[in-house]
PDB file of C-alpha atoms in Angstrom:
ATOM      1  CA  UNK G   1       0.576   2.387 -40.187  1.00  0.00           C
ATOM      2  CA  UNK G   2       3.539   0.025 -39.759  1.00  0.00           C
ATOM      3  CA  UNK G   3       5.529   2.764 -37.996  1.00  0.00           C
ATOM      4  CA  UNK G   4       2.715   3.351 -35.504  1.00  0.00           C
ATOM      5  CA  UNK G   5       2.488  -0.376 -34.755  1.00  0.00           C
ATOM      6  CA  UNK G   6       6.251  -0.699 -34.276  1.00  0.00           C
ATOM      7  CA  UNK G   7       6.453   2.368 -32.001  1.00  0.00           C
ATOM      8  CA  UNK G   8       3.533   1.082 -29.946  1.00  0.00           C
ATOM      9  CA  UNK G   9       5.170  -2.319 -29.496  1.00  0.00           C
ATOM     10  CA  UNK G  10       8.480  -0.712 -28.466  1.00  0.00           C
ATOM     11  CA  UNK G  11       6.806   1.503 -25.837  1.00  0.00           C
ATOM     12  CA  UNK G  12       4.708  -1.407 -24.586  1.00  0.00           C
ATOM     13  CA  UNK G  13       7.737  -3.675 -24.166  1.00  0.00           C
ATOM     14  CA  UNK G  14       9.702  -0.890 -22.458  1.00  0.00           C
ATOM     15  CA  UNK G  15       6.889  -0.339 -19.939  1.00  0.00           C
ATOM     16  CA  UNK G  16       6.449  -4.086 -19.451  1.00  0.00           C
ATOM     17  CA  UNK G  17      10.141  -4.592 -18.683  1.00  0.00           C
ATOM     18  CA  UNK G  18      10.220  -1.549 -16.404  1.00  0.00           C
ATOM     19  CA  UNK G  19       7.260  -2.657 -14.295  1.00  0.00           C
ATOM     20  CA  UNK G  20       8.551  -6.235 -14.202  1.00  0.00           C
ATOM     21  CA  UNK G  21      11.926  -5.110 -12.844  1.00  0.00           C
ATOM     22  CA  UNK G  22      10.255  -2.950 -10.204  1.00  0.00           C
ATOM     23  CA  UNK G  23       8.927  -6.167  -8.678  1.00  0.00           C
ATOM     24  CA  UNK G  24       5.692  -7.685  -7.448  1.00  0.00           C
ATOM     25  CA  UNK G  25       5.366  -5.358  -4.453  1.00  0.00           C
ATOM     26  CA  UNK G  26       4.929  -2.351  -6.742  1.00  0.00           C
ATOM     27  CA  UNK G  27       2.360  -4.257  -8.802  1.00  0.00           C
ATOM     28  CA  UNK G  28       0.338  -5.257  -5.755  1.00  0.00           C
ATOM     29  CA  UNK G  29       0.180  -1.879  -4.003  1.00  0.00           C
ATOM     30  CA  UNK G  30       0.876   1.779  -4.681  1.00  0.00           C
ATOM     31  CA  UNK G  31       2.951   3.962  -2.406  1.00  0.00           C
ATOM     32  CA  UNK G  32       3.114   7.722  -3.028  1.00  0.00           C
ATOM     33  CA  UNK G  33       6.277   7.644  -5.143  1.00  0.00           C
ATOM     34  CA  UNK G  34       4.949   4.702  -7.157  1.00  0.00           C
ATOM     35  CA  UNK G  35       1.675   6.502  -7.867  1.00  0.00           C
ATOM     36  CA  UNK G  36       3.590   9.542  -9.113  1.00  0.00           C
ATOM     37  CA  UNK G  37       5.813   7.270 -11.211  1.00  0.00           C
ATOM     38  CA  UNK G  38       2.838   5.497 -12.792  1.00  0.00           C
ATOM     39  CA  UNK G  39       1.108   8.788 -13.641  1.00  0.00           C
ATOM     40  CA  UNK G  40       4.226  10.298 -15.201  1.00  0.00           C
ATOM     41  CA  UNK G  41       5.112   7.183 -17.179  1.00  0.00           C
ATOM     42  CA  UNK G  42       1.572   6.941 -18.558  1.00  0.00           C
ATOM     43  CA  UNK G  43       1.768  10.546 -19.755  1.00  0.00           C
ATOM     44  CA  UNK G  44       5.287  10.266 -21.184  1.00  0.00           C
ATOM     45  CA  UNK G  45       4.560   7.022 -22.995  1.00  0.00           C
ATOM     46  CA  UNK G  46       1.577   8.539 -24.794  1.00  0.00           C
ATOM     47  CA  UNK G  47       3.511  11.344 -26.507  1.00  0.00           C
ATOM     48  CA  UNK G  48       5.644   9.233 -28.904  1.00  0.00           C
ATOM     49  CA  UNK G  49       2.498   7.311 -29.848  1.00  0.00           C
ATOM     50  CA  UNK G  50       0.389  10.384 -30.555  1.00  0.00           C
ATOM     51  CA  UNK G  51       3.020  12.442 -32.396  1.00  0.00           C
ATOM     52  CA  UNK G  52       5.166  10.575 -34.923  1.00  0.00           C
ATOM     53  CA  UNK G  53       7.380  13.647 -35.185  1.00  0.00           C
ATOM     54  CA  UNK G  54       8.760  13.002 -31.694  1.00  0.00           C
ATOM     55  CA  UNK G  55      11.804  10.709 -31.811  1.00  0.00           C
ATOM     56  CA  UNK G  56      11.211   7.442 -29.978  1.00  0.00           C
ATOM     57  CA  UNK G  57      14.318   7.970 -27.847  1.00  0.00           C
ATOM     58  CA  UNK G  58      12.761  11.181 -26.464  1.00  0.00           C
ATOM     59  CA  UNK G  59      10.005   9.093 -24.937  1.00  0.00           C
ATOM     60  CA  UNK G  60      12.153   6.216 -23.703  1.00  0.00           C
ATOM     61  CA  UNK G  61      14.845   8.302 -21.956  1.00  0.00           C
ATOM     62  CA  UNK G  62      12.422  10.021 -19.509  1.00  0.00           C
ATOM     63  CA  UNK G  63      10.836   6.651 -18.715  1.00  0.00           C
ATOM     64  CA  UNK G  64      14.265   5.148 -18.028  1.00  0.00           C
ATOM     65  CA  UNK G  65      15.213   8.170 -15.893  1.00  0.00           C
ATOM     66  CA  UNK G  66      12.068   7.858 -13.787  1.00  0.00           C
ATOM     67  CA  UNK G  67      12.684   4.147 -13.403  1.00  0.00           C
ATOM     68  CA  UNK G  68      16.222   4.799 -12.129  1.00  0.00           C
ATOM     69  CA  UNK G  69      14.910   7.424  -9.695  1.00  0.00           C
ATOM     70  CA  UNK G  70      12.337   4.986  -8.315  1.00  0.00           C
ATOM     71  CA  UNK G  71      14.936   2.238  -7.880  1.00  0.00           C
ATOM     72  CA  UNK G  72      17.287   4.698  -6.148  1.00  0.00           C
ATOM     73  CA  UNK G  73      14.593   6.051  -3.817  1.00  0.00           C
ATOM     74  CA  UNK G  74      13.408   2.558  -2.947  1.00  0.00           C
ATOM     75  CA  UNK G  75      16.960   1.391  -2.234  1.00  0.00           C
ATOM     76  CA  UNK G  76      17.722   4.373   0.020  1.00  0.00           C
ATOM     77  CA  UNK G  77      14.389   4.152   1.845  1.00  0.00           C
ATOM     78  CA  UNK G  78      15.055   0.510   2.716  1.00  0.00           C
ATOM     79  CA  UNK G  79      18.163   1.592   4.632  1.00  0.00           C
ATOM     80  CA  UNK G  80      16.731   4.802   6.116  1.00  0.00           C
ATOM     81  CA  UNK G  81      13.729   4.587   8.434  1.00  0.00           C
ATOM     82  CA  UNK G  82      13.460   8.385   8.592  1.00  0.00           C
ATOM     83  CA  UNK G  83      13.397   8.785   4.809  1.00  0.00           C
ATOM     84  CA  UNK G  84      10.921   5.938   4.466  1.00  0.00           C
ATOM     85  CA  UNK G  85       8.568   7.640   6.908  1.00  0.00           C
ATOM     86  CA  UNK G  86       8.998  10.971   5.100  1.00  0.00           C
ATOM     87  CA  UNK G  87       8.276   9.580   1.632  1.00  0.00           C
ATOM     88  CA  UNK G  88       5.710   6.882   2.344  1.00  0.00           C
ATOM     89  CA  UNK G  89       4.217   8.039   5.633  1.00  0.00           C
ATOM     90  CA  UNK G  90       3.386   5.885   8.632  1.00  0.00           C
ATOM     91  CA  UNK G  91       0.422   3.647   9.490  1.00  0.00           C
ATOM     92  CA  UNK G  92      -2.420   5.432  11.278  1.00  0.00           C
ATOM     93  CA  UNK G  93      -4.527   3.873  14.037  1.00  0.00           C
ATOM     94  CA  UNK G  94      -8.115   4.808  13.177  1.00  0.00           C
ATOM     95  CA  UNK G  95      -9.575   2.479  15.807  1.00  0.00           C
ATOM     96  CA  UNK G  96      -7.933   1.797  19.174  1.00  0.00           C
ATOM     97  CA  UNK G  97      -9.567  -0.718  21.507  1.00  0.00           C
ATOM     98  CA  UNK G  98     -13.034  -0.225  20.087  1.00  0.00           C
ATOM     99  CA  UNK G  99     -12.827   3.582  20.040  1.00  0.00           C
ATOM    100  CA  UNK G 100     -12.601   5.666  16.854  1.00  0.00           C
ATOM    101  CA  UNK G 101      -9.579   7.962  16.741  1.00  0.00           C
ATOM    102  CA  UNK G 102     -11.302  11.051  15.336  1.00  0.00           C
ATOM    103  CA  UNK G 103      -8.062  13.037  15.064  1.00  0.00           C
ATOM    104  CA  UNK G 104      -6.502  10.413  12.784  1.00  0.00           C
ATOM    105  CA  UNK G 105      -9.756  10.164  10.820  1.00  0.00           C
ATOM    106  CA  UNK G 106      -9.688  13.909  10.078  1.00  0.00           C
ATOM    107  CA  UNK G 107      -5.950  13.910   9.462  1.00  0.00           C
ATOM    108  CA  UNK G 108      -6.247  11.209   6.808  1.00  0.00           C
ATOM    109  CA  UNK G 109      -9.521  12.625   5.426  1.00  0.00           C
ATOM    110  CA  UNK G 110     -11.171   9.271   6.113  1.00  0.00           C
ATOM    111  CA  UNK G 111     -14.950   9.482   6.443  1.00  0.00           C
ATOM    112  CA  UNK G 112     -17.122   7.329   8.672  1.00  0.00           C
ATOM    113  CA  UNK G 113     -18.831   5.908   5.578  1.00  0.00           C
ATOM    114  CA  UNK G 114     -15.463   4.776   4.233  1.00  0.00           C
ATOM    115  CA  UNK G 115     -14.561   3.298   7.612  1.00  0.00           C
ATOM    116  CA  UNK G 116     -17.776   1.290   7.808  1.00  0.00           C
ATOM    117  CA  UNK G 117     -17.334   0.093   4.225  1.00  0.00           C
ATOM    118  CA  UNK G 118     -13.812  -1.132   4.924  1.00  0.00           C
ATOM    119  CA  UNK G 119     -15.008  -2.920   8.051  1.00  0.00           C
ATOM    120  CA  UNK G 120     -17.808  -4.606   6.107  1.00  0.00           C
ATOM    121  CA  UNK G 121     -15.305  -5.682   3.459  1.00  0.00           C
ATOM    122  CA  UNK G 122     -13.518  -7.618   6.198  1.00  0.00           C
ATOM    123  CA  UNK G 123     -16.697  -9.112   7.622  1.00  0.00           C
ATOM    124  CA  UNK G 124     -16.945  -6.839  10.662  1.00  0.00           C
ATOM    125  CA  UNK G 125     -19.999  -4.702  11.466  1.00  0.00           C
ATOM    126  CA  UNK G 126     -19.396  -3.970  15.161  1.00  0.00           C
ATOM    127  CA  UNK G 127     -16.660  -1.420  15.914  1.00  0.00           C
ATOM    128  CA  UNK G 128     -16.654  -2.417  19.592  1.00  0.00           C
ATOM    129  CA  UNK G 129     -15.166  -5.786  18.579  1.00  0.00           C
ATOM    130  CA  UNK G 130     -12.180  -4.135  16.863  1.00  0.00           C
ATOM    131  CA  UNK G 131      -9.035  -3.885  18.950  1.00  0.00           C
ATOM    132  CA  UNK G 132      -7.053  -2.023  16.288  1.00  0.00           C
ATOM    133  CA  UNK G 133      -8.035  -0.598  12.906  1.00  0.00           C
ATOM    134  CA  UNK G 134      -4.839   0.374  11.097  1.00  0.00           C
ATOM    135  CA  UNK G 135      -4.765   2.471   7.934  1.00  0.00           C
ATOM    136  CA  UNK G 136      -1.642   1.311   6.130  1.00  0.00           C
ATOM    137  CA  UNK G 137       0.565   3.522   3.988  1.00  0.00           C
ATOM    138  CA  UNK G 138      -0.904   2.073   0.788  1.00  0.00           C
ATOM    139  CA  UNK G 139      -4.447   3.043   1.838  1.00  0.00           C
ATOM    140  CA  UNK G 140      -5.704  -0.361   2.957  1.00  0.00           C
ATOM    141  CA  UNK G 141      -7.356  -0.816   6.354  1.00  0.00           C
ATOM    142  CA  UNK G 142      -6.231  -3.800   8.426  1.00  0.00           C
ATOM    143  CA  UNK G 143      -8.599  -4.878  11.182  1.00  0.00           C
ATOM    144  CA  UNK G 144      -7.432  -6.734  14.306  1.00  0.00           C
ATOM    145  CA  UNK G 145     -10.263  -8.028  16.450  1.00  0.00           C
ATOM    146  CA  UNK G 146     -10.180  -8.477  20.213  1.00  0.00           C
ATOM    147  CA  UNK G 147      -9.003 -11.998  21.143  1.00  0.00           C
ATOM    148  CA  UNK G 148     -12.510 -12.882  22.319  1.00  0.00           C
ATOM    149  CA  UNK G 149     -13.950 -12.018  18.898  1.00  0.00           C
ATOM    150  CA  UNK G 150     -11.373 -13.833  16.787  1.00  0.00           C
ATOM    151  CA  UNK G 151     -12.249 -17.190  15.168  1.00  0.00           C
ATOM    152  CA  UNK G 152     -11.205 -20.189  17.231  1.00  0.00           C
ATOM    153  CA  UNK G 153      -8.336 -22.182  15.737  1.00  0.00           C
ATOM    154  CA  UNK G 154      -7.758 -25.911  15.897  1.00  0.00           C
ATOM    155  CA  UNK G 155      -4.662 -25.296  18.023  1.00  0.00           C
ATOM    156  CA  UNK G 156      -6.645 -23.361  20.632  1.00  0.00           C
ATOM    157  CA  UNK G 157      -9.132 -26.227  20.873  1.00  0.00           C
ATOM    158  CA  UNK G 158      -6.355 -28.789  21.179  1.00  0.00           C
ATOM    159  CA  UNK G 159      -7.360 -30.513  17.941  1.00  0.00           C
ATOM    160  CA  UNK G 160      -4.641 -32.013  15.795  1.00  0.00           C
ATOM    161  CA  UNK G 161      -4.987 -31.043  12.154  1.00  0.00           C
ATOM    162  CA  UNK G 162      -3.265 -32.596   9.180  1.00  0.00           C
ATOM    163  CA  UNK G 163      -0.942 -30.494   7.044  1.00  0.00           C
ATOM    164  CA  UNK G 164      -2.427 -30.278   3.577  1.00  0.00           C
ATOM    165  CA  UNK G 165       0.414 -28.331   2.057  1.00  0.00           C
ATOM    166  CA  UNK G 166       0.437 -26.240  -1.080  1.00  0.00           C
ATOM    167  CA  UNK G 167      -1.405 -27.874  -4.012  1.00  0.00           C
ATOM    168  CA  UNK G 168       0.623 -28.330  -7.190  1.00  0.00           C
ATOM    169  CA  UNK G 169      -1.121 -28.155 -10.547  1.00  0.00           C
ATOM    170  CA  UNK G 170      -0.489 -31.416 -12.402  1.00  0.00           C
ATOM    171  CA  UNK G 171      -2.898 -31.032 -15.335  1.00  0.00           C
ATOM    172  CA  UNK G 172      -3.892 -27.645 -16.693  1.00  0.00           C
ATOM    173  CA  UNK G 173      -6.580 -27.686 -19.370  1.00  0.00           C
ATOM    174  CA  UNK G 174      -5.541 -31.089 -20.691  1.00  0.00           C
ATOM    175  CA  UNK G 175      -1.789 -30.408 -20.524  1.00  0.00           C
ATOM    176  CA  UNK G 176       0.384 -32.396 -18.125  1.00  0.00           C
ATOM    177  CA  UNK G 177       2.903 -30.231 -16.255  1.00  0.00           C
ATOM    178  CA  UNK G 178       5.708 -32.741 -15.921  1.00  0.00           C
ATOM    179  CA  UNK G 179       7.918 -30.367 -13.907  1.00  0.00           C
ATOM    180  CA  UNK G 180       5.239 -30.130 -11.199  1.00  0.00           C
ATOM    181  CA  UNK G 181       4.700 -33.876 -11.373  1.00  0.00           C
ATOM    182  CA  UNK G 182       8.398 -34.435 -10.748  1.00  0.00           C
ATOM    183  CA  UNK G 183       8.362 -31.849  -7.939  1.00  0.00           C
ATOM    184  CA  UNK G 184       5.884 -33.913  -5.906  1.00  0.00           C
ATOM    185  CA  UNK G 185       7.858 -37.106  -6.519  1.00  0.00           C
ATOM    186  CA  UNK G 186       5.463 -38.668  -9.015  1.00  0.00           C
ATOM    187  CA  UNK G 187       5.755 -39.798 -12.629  1.00  0.00           C
ATOM    188  CA  UNK G 188       3.509 -40.374 -15.636  1.00  0.00           C
ATOM    189  CA  UNK G 189       2.839 -43.961 -14.608  1.00  0.00           C
ATOM    190  CA  UNK G 190       1.432 -42.782 -11.283  1.00  0.00           C
ATOM    191  CA  UNK G 191      -0.627 -40.118 -13.053  1.00  0.00           C
ATOM    192  CA  UNK G 192      -2.182 -42.555 -15.490  1.00  0.00           C
ATOM    193  CA  UNK G 193      -2.902 -45.031 -12.689  1.00  0.00           C
ATOM    194  CA  UNK G 194      -4.538 -42.301 -10.570  1.00  0.00           C
ATOM    195  CA  UNK G 195      -6.747 -41.156 -13.444  1.00  0.00           C
ATOM    196  CA  UNK G 196      -7.760 -44.743 -14.142  1.00  0.00           C
ATOM    197  CA  UNK G 197      -8.474 -45.377 -10.453  1.00  0.00           C
ATOM    198  CA  UNK G 198     -10.814 -42.406 -10.304  1.00  0.00           C
ATOM    199  CA  UNK G 199     -12.388 -43.210 -13.665  1.00  0.00           C
ATOM    200  CA  UNK G 200     -11.416 -39.874 -15.222  1.00  0.00           C
ATOM    201  CA  UNK G 201     -10.044 -41.165 -18.512  1.00  0.00           C
ATOM    202  CA  UNK G 202      -7.059 -39.505 -20.153  1.00  0.00           C
ATOM    203  CA  UNK G 203      -5.177 -36.373 -19.236  1.00  0.00           C
ATOM    204  CA  UNK G 204      -6.504 -34.442 -22.223  1.00  0.00           C
ATOM    205  CA  UNK G 205     -10.024 -34.853 -20.785  1.00  0.00           C
ATOM    206  CA  UNK G 206      -9.037 -33.163 -17.487  1.00  0.00           C
ATOM    207  CA  UNK G 207      -9.540 -29.420 -17.000  1.00  0.00           C
ATOM    208  CA  UNK G 208      -7.635 -29.210 -13.692  1.00  0.00           C
ATOM    209  CA  UNK G 209      -5.835 -31.665 -11.457  1.00  0.00           C
ATOM    210  CA  UNK G 210      -3.964 -30.722  -8.302  1.00  0.00           C
ATOM    211  CA  UNK G 211      -2.077 -32.722  -5.670  1.00  0.00           C
ATOM    212  CA  UNK G 212      -0.970 -31.364  -2.295  1.00  0.00           C
ATOM    213  CA  UNK G 213       1.863 -32.536  -0.046  1.00  0.00           C
ATOM    214  CA  UNK G 214      -0.464 -34.857   1.833  1.00  0.00           C
ATOM    215  CA  UNK G 215      -1.327 -36.671  -1.369  1.00  0.00           C
ATOM    216  CA  UNK G 216      -4.859 -35.296  -1.626  1.00  0.00           C
ATOM    217  CA  UNK G 217      -5.972 -35.204  -5.251  1.00  0.00           C
ATOM    218  CA  UNK G 218      -8.493 -32.832  -6.819  1.00  0.00           C
ATOM    219  CA  UNK G 219      -9.704 -33.496 -10.360  1.00  0.00           C
ATOM    220  CA  UNK G 220     -12.117 -31.464 -12.480  1.00  0.00           C
ATOM    221  CA  UNK G 221     -13.059 -32.964 -15.845  1.00  0.00           C
ATOM    222  CA  UNK G 222     -13.572 -30.788 -18.907  1.00  0.00           C
ATOM    223  CA  UNK G 223     -17.102 -29.713 -19.666  1.00  0.00           C
ATOM    224  CA  UNK G 224     -17.863 -30.658 -23.252  1.00  0.00           C
ATOM    225  CA  UNK G 225     -20.333 -28.576 -25.223  1.00  0.00           C
ATOM    226  CA  UNK G 226     -23.503 -30.473 -25.993  1.00  0.00           C
TER     227      UNK G 226
END
């Protein structure tokens, strides 16, 4: 039993490190080579766990080899536009100026039901309002509306808007994140004074507190079980 647990932990850590090194882009989307890599790694990793007679190194070496191949292919494709297009394909325009490109739909085996679903997912139900519908290489559909159908921005209306900035988490489930507090130029004295001013008590009673670059504070107190 102990051997099985140890082998499982080793394989898990190896896969965790491998996927972490590959980067966030690979975790957020799957290109063709990445899909193949994930399928192969999943199969290879299962063998040392199912058969204790297989040496652990026999499972780790193929995983490491595949990882090196993926890093090499990714590095070369960054420098070669032709290779990148060959391996990952190119975006396809399924909708052009409100008209469905039926050739690209058939080429990518994309049905009308799938097209309508993707449009609904992005809050669009009228194809005539779509200037471009682009099927990206990772399978997602990006929709660009005609300028007349796009939401009006404050800049277009000539309205000045304040810059809120990115909110920093100051208190997370009762724990004060002093590094974030220092990042926004505040200290514990300011924090305690702010909590007292808003009548929120102590930090350990706060579930979440954030402060953005404009100084706007959001505080959510913990919900205590009755």
